[in-house]
GROMACS .gro file of C-alpha atoms in nm:
model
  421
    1UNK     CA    1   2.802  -1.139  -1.849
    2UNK     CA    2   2.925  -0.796  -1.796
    3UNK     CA    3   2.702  -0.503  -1.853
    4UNK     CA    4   2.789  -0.120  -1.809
    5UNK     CA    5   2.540   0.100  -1.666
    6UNK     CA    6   2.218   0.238  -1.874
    7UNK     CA    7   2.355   0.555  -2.070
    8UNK     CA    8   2.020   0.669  -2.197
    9UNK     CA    9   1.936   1.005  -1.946
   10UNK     CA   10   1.745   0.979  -1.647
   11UNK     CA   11   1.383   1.017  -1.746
   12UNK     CA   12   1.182   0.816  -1.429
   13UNK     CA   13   1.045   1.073  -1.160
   14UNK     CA   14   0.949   0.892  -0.849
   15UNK     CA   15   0.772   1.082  -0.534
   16UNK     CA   16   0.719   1.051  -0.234
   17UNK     CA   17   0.502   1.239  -0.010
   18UNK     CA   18   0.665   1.306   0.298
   19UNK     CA   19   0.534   1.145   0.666
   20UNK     CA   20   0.219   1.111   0.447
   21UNK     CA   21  -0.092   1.050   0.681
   22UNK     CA   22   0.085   1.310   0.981
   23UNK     CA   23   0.149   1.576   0.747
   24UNK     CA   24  -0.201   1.564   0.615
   25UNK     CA   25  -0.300   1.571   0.958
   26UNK     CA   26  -0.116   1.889   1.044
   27UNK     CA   27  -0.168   2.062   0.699
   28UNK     CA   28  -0.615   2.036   0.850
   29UNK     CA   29  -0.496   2.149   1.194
   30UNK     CA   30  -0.233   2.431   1.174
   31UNK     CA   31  -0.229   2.409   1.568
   32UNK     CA   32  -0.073   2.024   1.525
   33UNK     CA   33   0.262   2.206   1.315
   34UNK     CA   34   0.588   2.177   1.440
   35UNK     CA   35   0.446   1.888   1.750
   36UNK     CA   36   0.532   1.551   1.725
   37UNK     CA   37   0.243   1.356   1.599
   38UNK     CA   38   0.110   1.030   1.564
   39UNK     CA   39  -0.152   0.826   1.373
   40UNK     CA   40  -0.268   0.515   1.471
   41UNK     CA   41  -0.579   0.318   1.319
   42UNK     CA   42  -0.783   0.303   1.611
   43UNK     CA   43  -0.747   0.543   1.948
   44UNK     CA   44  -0.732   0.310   2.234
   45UNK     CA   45  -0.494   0.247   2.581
   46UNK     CA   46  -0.292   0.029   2.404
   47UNK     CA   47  -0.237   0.226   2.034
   48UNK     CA   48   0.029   0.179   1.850
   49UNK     CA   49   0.168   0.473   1.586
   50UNK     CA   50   0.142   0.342   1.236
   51UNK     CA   51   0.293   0.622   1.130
   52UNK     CA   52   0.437   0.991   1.298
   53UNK     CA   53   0.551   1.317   1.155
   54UNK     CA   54   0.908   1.423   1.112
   55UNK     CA   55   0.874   1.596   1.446
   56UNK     CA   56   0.852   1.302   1.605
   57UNK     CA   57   1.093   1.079   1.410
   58UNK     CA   58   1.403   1.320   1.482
   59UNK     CA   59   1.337   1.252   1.880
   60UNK     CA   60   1.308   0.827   1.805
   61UNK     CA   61   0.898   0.814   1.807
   62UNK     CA   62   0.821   0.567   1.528
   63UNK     CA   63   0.651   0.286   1.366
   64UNK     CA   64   0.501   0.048   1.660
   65UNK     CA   65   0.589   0.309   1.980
   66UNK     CA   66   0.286   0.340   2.201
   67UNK     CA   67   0.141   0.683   2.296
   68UNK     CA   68   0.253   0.649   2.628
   69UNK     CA   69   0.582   0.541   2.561
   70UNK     CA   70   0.611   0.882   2.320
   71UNK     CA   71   0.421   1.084   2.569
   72UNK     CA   72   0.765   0.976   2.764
   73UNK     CA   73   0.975   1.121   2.531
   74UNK     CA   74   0.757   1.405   2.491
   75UNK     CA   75   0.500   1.533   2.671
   76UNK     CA   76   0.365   1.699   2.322
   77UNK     CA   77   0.285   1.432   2.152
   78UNK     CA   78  -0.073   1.418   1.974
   79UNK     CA   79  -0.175   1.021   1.878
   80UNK     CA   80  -0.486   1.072   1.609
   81UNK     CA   81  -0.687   0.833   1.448
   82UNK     CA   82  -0.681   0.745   1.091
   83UNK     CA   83  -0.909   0.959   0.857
   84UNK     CA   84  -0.981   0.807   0.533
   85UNK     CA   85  -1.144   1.086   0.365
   86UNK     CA   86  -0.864   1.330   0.432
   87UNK     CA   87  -0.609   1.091   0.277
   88UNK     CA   88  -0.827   0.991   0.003
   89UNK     CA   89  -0.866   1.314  -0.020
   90UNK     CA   90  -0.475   1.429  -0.095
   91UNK     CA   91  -0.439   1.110  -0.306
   92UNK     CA   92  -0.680   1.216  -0.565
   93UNK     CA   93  -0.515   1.550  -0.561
   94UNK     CA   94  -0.217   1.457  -0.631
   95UNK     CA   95  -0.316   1.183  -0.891
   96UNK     CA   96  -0.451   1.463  -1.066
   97UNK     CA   97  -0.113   1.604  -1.067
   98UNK     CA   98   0.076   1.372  -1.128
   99UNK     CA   99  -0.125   1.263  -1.453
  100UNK     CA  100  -0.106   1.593  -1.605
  101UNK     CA  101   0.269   1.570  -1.705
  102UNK     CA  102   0.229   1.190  -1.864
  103UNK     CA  103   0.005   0.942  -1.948
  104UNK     CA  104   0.208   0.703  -1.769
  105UNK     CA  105   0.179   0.859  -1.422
  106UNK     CA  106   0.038   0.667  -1.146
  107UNK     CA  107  -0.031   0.641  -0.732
  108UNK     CA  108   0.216   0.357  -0.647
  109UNK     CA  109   0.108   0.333  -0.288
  110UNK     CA  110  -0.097   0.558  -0.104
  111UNK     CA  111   0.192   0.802  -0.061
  112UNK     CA  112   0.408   0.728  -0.326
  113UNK     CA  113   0.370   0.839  -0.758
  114UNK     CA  114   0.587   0.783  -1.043
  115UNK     CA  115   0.587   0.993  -1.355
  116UNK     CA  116   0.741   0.822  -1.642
  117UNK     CA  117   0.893   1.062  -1.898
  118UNK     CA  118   1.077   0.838  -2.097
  119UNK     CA  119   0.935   0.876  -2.445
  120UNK     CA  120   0.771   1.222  -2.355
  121UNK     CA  121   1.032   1.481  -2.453
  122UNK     CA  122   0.792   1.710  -2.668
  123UNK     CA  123   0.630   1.715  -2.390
  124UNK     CA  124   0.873   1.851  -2.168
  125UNK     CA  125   0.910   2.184  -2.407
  126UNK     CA  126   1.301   2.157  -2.315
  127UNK     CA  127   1.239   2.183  -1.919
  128UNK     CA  128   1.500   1.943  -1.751
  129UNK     CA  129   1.331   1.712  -1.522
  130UNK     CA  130   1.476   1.905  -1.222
  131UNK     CA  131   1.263   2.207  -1.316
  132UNK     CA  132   0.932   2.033  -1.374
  133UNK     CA  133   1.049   1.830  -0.997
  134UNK     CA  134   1.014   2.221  -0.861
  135UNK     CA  135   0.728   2.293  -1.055
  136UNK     CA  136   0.520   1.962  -0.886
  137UNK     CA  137   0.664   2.050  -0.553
  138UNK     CA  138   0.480   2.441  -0.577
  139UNK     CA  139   0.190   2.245  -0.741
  140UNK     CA  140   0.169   2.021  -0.450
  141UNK     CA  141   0.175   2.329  -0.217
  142UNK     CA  142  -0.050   2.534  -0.415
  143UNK     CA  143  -0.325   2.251  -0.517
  144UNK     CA  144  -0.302   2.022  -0.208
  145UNK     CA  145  -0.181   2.219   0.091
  146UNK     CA  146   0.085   2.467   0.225
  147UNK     CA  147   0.191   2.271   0.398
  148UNK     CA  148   0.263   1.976   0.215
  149UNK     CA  149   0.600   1.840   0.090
  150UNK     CA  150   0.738   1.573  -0.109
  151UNK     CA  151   1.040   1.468  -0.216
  152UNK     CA  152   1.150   1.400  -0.590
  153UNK     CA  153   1.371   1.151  -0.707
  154UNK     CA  154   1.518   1.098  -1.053
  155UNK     CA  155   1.693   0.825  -1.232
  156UNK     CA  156   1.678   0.571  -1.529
  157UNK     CA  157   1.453   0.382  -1.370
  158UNK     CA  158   1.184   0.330  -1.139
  159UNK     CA  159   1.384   0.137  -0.887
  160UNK     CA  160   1.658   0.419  -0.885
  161UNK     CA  161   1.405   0.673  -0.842
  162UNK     CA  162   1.265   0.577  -0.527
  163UNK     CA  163   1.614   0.532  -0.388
  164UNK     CA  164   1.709   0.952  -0.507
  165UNK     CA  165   1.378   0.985  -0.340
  166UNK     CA  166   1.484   0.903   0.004
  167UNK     CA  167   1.791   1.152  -0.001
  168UNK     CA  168   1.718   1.508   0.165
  169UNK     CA  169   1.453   1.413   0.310
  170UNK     CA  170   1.207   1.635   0.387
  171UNK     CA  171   1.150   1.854   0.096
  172UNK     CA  172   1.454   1.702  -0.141
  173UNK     CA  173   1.496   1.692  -0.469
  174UNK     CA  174   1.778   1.459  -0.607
  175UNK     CA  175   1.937   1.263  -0.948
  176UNK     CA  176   2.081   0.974  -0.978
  177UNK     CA  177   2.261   0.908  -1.322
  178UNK     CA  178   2.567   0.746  -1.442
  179UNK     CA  179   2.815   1.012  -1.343
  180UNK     CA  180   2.710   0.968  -0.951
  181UNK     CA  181   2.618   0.605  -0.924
  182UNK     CA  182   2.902   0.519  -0.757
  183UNK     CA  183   2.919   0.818  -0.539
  184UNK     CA  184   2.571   0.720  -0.402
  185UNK     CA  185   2.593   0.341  -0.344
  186UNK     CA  186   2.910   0.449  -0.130
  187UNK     CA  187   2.685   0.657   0.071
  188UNK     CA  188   2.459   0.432   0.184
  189UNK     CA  189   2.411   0.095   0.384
  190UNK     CA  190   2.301  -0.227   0.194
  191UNK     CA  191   1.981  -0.238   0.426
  192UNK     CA  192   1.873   0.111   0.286
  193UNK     CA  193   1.807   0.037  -0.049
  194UNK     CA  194   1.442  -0.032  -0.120
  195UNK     CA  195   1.330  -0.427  -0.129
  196UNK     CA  196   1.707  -0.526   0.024
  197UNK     CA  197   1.545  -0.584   0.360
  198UNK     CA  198   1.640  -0.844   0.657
  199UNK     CA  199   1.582  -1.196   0.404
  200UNK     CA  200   1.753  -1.044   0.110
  201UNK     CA  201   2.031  -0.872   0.294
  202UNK     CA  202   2.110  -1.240   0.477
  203UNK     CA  203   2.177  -1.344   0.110
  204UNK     CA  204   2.402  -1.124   0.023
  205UNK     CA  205   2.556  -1.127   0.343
  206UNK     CA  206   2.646  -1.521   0.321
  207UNK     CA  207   2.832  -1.436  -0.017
  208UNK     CA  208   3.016  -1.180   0.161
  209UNK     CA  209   2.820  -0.860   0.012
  210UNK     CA  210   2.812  -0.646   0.314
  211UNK     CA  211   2.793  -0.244   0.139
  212UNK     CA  212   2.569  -0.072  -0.085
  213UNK     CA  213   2.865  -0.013  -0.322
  214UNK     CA  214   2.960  -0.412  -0.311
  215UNK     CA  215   2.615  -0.508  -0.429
  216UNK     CA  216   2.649  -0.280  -0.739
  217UNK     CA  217   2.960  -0.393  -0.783
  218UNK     CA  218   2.878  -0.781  -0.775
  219UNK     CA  219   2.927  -0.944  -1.058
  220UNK     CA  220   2.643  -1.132  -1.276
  221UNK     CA  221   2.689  -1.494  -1.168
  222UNK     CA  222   2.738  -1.406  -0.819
  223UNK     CA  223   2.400  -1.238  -0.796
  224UNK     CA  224   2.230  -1.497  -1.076
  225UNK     CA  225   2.378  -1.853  -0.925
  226UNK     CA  226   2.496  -1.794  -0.560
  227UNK     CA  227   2.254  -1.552  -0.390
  228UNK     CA  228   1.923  -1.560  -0.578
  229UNK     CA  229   1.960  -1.838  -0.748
  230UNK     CA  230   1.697  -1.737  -0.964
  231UNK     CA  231   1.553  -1.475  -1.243
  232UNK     CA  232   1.546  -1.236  -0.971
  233UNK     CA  233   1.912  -1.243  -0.949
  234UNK     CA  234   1.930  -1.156  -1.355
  235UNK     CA  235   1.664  -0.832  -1.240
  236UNK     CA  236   1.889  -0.712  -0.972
  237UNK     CA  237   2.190  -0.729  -1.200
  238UNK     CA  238   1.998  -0.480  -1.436
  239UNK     CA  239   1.831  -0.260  -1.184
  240UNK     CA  240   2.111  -0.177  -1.015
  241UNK     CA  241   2.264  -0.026  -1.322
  242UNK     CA  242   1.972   0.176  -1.398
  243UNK     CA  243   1.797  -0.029  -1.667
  244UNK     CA  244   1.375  -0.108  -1.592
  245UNK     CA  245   1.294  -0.449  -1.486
  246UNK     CA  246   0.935  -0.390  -1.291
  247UNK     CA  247   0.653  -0.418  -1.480
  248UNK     CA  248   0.274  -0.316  -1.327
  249UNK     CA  249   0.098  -0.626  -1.308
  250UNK     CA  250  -0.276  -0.513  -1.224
  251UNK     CA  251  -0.511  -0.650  -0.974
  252UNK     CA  252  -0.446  -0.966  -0.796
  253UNK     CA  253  -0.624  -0.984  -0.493
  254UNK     CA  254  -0.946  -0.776  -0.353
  255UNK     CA  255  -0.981  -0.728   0.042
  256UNK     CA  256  -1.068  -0.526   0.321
  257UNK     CA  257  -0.947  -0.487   0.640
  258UNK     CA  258  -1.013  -0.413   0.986
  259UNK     CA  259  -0.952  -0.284   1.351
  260UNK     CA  260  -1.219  -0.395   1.536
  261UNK     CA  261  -1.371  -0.084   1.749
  262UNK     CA  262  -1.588  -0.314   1.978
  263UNK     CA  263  -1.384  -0.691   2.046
  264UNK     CA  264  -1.561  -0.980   2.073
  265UNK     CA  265  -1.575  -1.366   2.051
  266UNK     CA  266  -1.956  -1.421   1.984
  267UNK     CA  267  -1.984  -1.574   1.636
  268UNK     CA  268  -2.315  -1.407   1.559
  269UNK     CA  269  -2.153  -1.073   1.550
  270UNK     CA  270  -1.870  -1.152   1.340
  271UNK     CA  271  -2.096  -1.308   1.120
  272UNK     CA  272  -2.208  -0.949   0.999
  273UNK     CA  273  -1.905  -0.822   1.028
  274UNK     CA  274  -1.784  -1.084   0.731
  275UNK     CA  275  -2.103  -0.997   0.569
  276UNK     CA  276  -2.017  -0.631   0.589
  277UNK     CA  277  -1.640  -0.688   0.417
  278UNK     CA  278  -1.799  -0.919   0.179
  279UNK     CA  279  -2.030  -0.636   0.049
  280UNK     CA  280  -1.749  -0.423  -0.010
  281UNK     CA  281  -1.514  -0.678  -0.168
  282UNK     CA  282  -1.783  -0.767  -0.378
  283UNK     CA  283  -1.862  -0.392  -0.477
  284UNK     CA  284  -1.463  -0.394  -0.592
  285UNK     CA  285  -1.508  -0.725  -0.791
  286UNK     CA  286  -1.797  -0.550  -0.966
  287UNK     CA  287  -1.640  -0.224  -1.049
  288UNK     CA  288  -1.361  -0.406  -1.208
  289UNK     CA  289  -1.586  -0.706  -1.353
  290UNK     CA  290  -1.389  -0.982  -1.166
  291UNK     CA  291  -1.484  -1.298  -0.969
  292UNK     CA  292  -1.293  -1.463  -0.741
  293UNK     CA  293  -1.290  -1.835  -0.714
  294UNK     CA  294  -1.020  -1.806  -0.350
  295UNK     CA  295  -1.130  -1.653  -0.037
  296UNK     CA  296  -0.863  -1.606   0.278
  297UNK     CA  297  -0.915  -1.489   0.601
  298UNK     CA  298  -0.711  -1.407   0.950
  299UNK     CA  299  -0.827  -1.332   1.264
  300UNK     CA  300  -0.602  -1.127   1.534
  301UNK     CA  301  -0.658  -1.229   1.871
  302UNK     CA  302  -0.659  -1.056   2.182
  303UNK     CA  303  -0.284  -1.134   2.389
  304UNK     CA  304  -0.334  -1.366   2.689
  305UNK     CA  305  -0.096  -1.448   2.988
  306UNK     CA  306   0.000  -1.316   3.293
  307UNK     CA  307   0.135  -0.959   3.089
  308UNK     CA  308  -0.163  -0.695   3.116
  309UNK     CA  309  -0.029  -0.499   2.850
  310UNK     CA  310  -0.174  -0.596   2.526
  311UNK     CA  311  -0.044  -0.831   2.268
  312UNK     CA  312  -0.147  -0.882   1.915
  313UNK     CA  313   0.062  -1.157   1.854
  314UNK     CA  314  -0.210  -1.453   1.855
  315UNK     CA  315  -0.385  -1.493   1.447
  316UNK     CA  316  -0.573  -1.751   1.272
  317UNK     CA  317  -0.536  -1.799   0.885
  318UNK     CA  318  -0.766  -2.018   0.674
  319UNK     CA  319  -0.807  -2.016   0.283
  320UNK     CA  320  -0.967  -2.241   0.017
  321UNK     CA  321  -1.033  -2.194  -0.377
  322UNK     CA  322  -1.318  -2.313  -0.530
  323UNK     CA  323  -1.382  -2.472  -0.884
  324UNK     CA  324  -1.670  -2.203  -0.919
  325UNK     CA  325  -1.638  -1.821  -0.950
  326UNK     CA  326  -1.808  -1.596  -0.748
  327UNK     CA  327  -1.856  -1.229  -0.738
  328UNK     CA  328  -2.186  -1.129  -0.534
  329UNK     CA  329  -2.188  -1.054  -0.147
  330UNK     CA  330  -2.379  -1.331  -0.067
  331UNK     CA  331  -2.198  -1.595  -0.248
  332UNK     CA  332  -1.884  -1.443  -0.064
  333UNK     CA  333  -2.068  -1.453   0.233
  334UNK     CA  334  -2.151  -1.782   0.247
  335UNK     CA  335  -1.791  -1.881   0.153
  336UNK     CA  336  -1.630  -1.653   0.466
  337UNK     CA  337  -1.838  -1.838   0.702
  338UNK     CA  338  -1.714  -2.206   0.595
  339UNK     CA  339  -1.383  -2.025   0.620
  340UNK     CA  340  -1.465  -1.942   1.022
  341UNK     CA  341  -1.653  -2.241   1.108
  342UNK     CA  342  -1.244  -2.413   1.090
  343UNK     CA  343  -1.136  -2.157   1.297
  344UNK     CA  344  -1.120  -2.166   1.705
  345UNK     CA  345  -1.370  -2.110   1.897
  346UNK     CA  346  -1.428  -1.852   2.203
  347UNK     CA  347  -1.113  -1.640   2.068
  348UNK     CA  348  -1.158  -1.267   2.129
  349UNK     CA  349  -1.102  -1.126   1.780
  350UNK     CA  350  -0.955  -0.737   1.738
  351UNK     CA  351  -0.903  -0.731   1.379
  352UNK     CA  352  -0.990  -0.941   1.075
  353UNK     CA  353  -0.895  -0.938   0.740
  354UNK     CA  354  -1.059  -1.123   0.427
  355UNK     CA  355  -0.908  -1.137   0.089
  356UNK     CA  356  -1.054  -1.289  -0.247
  357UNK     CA  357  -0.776  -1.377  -0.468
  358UNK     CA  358  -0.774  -1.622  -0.788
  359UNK     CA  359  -0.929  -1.346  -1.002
  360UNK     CA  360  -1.050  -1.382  -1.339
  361UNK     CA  361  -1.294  -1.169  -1.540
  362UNK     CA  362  -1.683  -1.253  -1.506
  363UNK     CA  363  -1.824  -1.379  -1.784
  364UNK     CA  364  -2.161  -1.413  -1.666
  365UNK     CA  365  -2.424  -1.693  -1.683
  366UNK     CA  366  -2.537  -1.839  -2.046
  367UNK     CA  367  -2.821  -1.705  -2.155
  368UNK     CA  368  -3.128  -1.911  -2.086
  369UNK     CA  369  -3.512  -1.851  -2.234
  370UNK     CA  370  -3.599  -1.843  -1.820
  371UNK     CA  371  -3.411  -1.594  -1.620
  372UNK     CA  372  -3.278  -1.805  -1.352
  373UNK     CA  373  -3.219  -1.743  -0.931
  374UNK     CA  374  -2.865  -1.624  -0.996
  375UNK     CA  375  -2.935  -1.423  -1.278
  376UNK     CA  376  -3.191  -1.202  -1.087
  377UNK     CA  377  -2.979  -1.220  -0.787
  378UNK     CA  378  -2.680  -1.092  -1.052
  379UNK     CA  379  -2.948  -0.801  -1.133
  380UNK     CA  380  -3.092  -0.720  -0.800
  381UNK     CA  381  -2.670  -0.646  -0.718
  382UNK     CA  382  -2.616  -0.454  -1.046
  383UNK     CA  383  -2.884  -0.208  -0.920
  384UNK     CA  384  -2.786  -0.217  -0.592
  385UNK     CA  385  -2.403  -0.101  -0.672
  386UNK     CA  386  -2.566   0.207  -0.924
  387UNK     CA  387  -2.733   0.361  -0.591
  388UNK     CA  388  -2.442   0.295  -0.397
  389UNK     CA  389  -2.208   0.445  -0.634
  390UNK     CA  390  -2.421   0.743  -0.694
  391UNK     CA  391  -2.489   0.801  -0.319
  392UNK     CA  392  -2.228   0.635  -0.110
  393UNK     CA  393  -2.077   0.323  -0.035
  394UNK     CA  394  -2.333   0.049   0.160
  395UNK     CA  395  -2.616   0.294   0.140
  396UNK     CA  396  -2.797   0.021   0.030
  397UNK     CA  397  -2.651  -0.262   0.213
  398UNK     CA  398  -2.810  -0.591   0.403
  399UNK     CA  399  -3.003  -0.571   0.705
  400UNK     CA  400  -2.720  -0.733   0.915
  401UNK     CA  401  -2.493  -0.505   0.845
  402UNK     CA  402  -2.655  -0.164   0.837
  403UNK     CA  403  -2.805  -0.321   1.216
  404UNK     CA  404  -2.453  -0.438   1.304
  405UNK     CA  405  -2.364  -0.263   1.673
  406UNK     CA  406  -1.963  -0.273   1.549
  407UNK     CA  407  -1.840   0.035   1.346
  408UNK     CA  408  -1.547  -0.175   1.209
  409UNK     CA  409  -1.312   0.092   1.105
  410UNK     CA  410  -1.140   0.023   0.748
  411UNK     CA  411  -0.750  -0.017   0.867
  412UNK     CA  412  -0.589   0.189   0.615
  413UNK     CA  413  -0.311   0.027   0.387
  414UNK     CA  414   0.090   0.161   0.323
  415UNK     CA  415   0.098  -0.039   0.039
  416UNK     CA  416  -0.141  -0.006  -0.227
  417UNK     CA  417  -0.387   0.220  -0.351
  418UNK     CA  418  -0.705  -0.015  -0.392
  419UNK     CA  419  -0.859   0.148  -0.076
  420UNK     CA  420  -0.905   0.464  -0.237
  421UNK     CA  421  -1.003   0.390  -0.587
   0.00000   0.00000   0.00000
């Protein structure tokens, strides 16, 4: 099967926002411009960056370097922790932006958007895309911060958007159509193109696809028999030459997780830390009227050995799906602590993460002449997520976890917006 590329124009705008949580950072503290910075999700001797400004990443300070380590390479370097509400913050901001040029515009990640135009000409009033591209970059500057930048990619699709988006970066604005294809996948290394990472570049390397422009250039069978040897290989085919083959699928999985600010192996205290994530997962199932018959959980442990540098390299995982649905905090609860009882004992835990998945929508309990227990436990929740949502989330929350002695930061996610809706 041989299929040229997409001729319809380039009418998918994907952008990105650039060094996302740094900028942010340095856009609230005009002292912190032009340093090298860092975020990391909890301040501590043994930090790691998460994330750093473009400052930083010109001198080699990246993803994983502790502060130290940068301090090394420069003694300017500022490590901050994580702040949700200033993200959450320039997410809704630019949500708001994004929407008001199509109704389908959406937050892919945290720092990432697509506007799809395809469809919307009359909507355009004869502006090319570049134009409205410079128009949301002002916006962005105007509505979210001076000193904010993104960069704008445009293409037939969403896949070759996001790879125009990571040209020029900072501040860029590029297209990729059928006239430069070519030029572009000659540019650029197989490993750079989103998704084509160390698994899927192994692939392509055992078929003898080495380049950029040699994937593009691969023909159907090749990708569909010998490398993917699936579907996918039939969705790369198209991609590639601009036509769309991703599709949003919605919400599959609810969780929350987190760096633990105070570590610790006693069981009674994790306890209401799992009853403090399961009060928020539940609060998510509720909002979007879901229930959950699969809970998972990992635990990081705390490095051992004769190294007294730190190591998170020790985890637990455990999961199990029930016949029965569940959606309240206390059924969620009780199901996160059968989870830990498998897990081993004495471990000093620094982060945890739990995770309902197997969603389906909540129907409720049949109607019954006698209200039953979980019915008024079902209504005693319904009015406890109305206060919350009025006044803030876990206002009204169980005794064990409003008591609980462990802040339990959120860890902020790269990919996905759930955290913020």
């Amino acid at each position: 099967m041989i299929i040229e590329h997409n001729p319809e124009p380039p009418e998918v705008m994907h952008i990105d926002l650039n060094s996302a949580f740094a900028m942010t950072e340095q856009q609230a503290n005009p002292f912190l411009r032009g340093r090298p910075v860092g975020i990391t999700n909890r301040l501590s001797d043994y930090a790691i960056c998460i994330t750093s400004s473009y400052e930083a990443k010109r001198q080699g300070i990246g993803i994983g370097m502790r502060a130290p380590e940068a301090r090394r390479i420069d003694s300017r370097f500022v490590v901050l922790e994580s702040d949700s509400d200033k993200y959450s913050y320039v997410h809704k901001k630019m949500r708001r932006i994004f929407e008001s040029y199509s109704p389908i515009a959406y937050m892919k990640s945290i720092d990432e958007g697509i506007i799809d135009f395809r469809g919307m000409r009359g909507l355009r009033c004869g502006r090319s895309l570049e134009d409205i591209g410079r128009e949301i970059k002002q916006r962005v500057k105007d509505e979210v911060g001076d000193y904010m930048t993104i960069n704008v990619g445009i293409a037939q699709n969403r896949w070759l958007a996001k790879v125009a988006a990571g040209f020029l970066k900072p501040d860029g604005l590029y297209t990729i159509d059928r006239d430069n294809i070519e030029v572009v996948m000659q540019m650029m290394n197989l490993t750079d193109l989103p998704y084509i990472k160390r698994q899927n570049a192994q692939r392509l390397h055992e078929v003898g696809i080495t380049t950029a422009a040699e994937f593009y250039h691969a023909p159907y069978w090749v990708l569909f028999r010998q490398v993917f040897k699936s579907v996918m290989g039939h969705h790369w085919y198209l991609r590639l030459r601009g036509y769309e083959t991703e599709t949003e699928t919605g919400i599959r999985t609810v969780g929350r997780s987190y760096v633990l600010e105070h570590r610790t192996a006693d069981p009674a205290e994790l306890a209401t830390l799992f009853h403090k994530a399961s009060a928020k997962i539940a609060r998510r199932l509720h909002k979007n009227n879901f229930a959950a018959r699969g809970l998972s959980m990992r635990l990081n442990y705390a490095g051992t050995g004769n190294d007294s540098v730190y190591r998170a390299r020790y985890r637990w995982h455990g999961s199990n799906m029930w016949e029965l649905p569940v959606r309240r905090g206390d059924q969620l609860y009780a199901r996160a602590l059968a989870l830990f009882a498998d897990s081993p004992e004495g471990e000093v835990v620094t982060g945890l993460y739990l995770t309902a998945y197997g969603l389906e929508p909540f129907r409720g309990e049949q109607q019954a002449l006698f209200e039953s227990k979980n019915a008024l436990r079902e209504r005693l929740e319904d009015a406890i997520n109305t206060v919350n949502d009025r006044y803030g989330e876990l206002v009204v929350a169980p005794a064990s976890v409003v008591m609980s002695k462990n802040p339990m930061r959120d860890k902020i996610p790269f990919g996905t917006v759930r955290y913020f809706e």
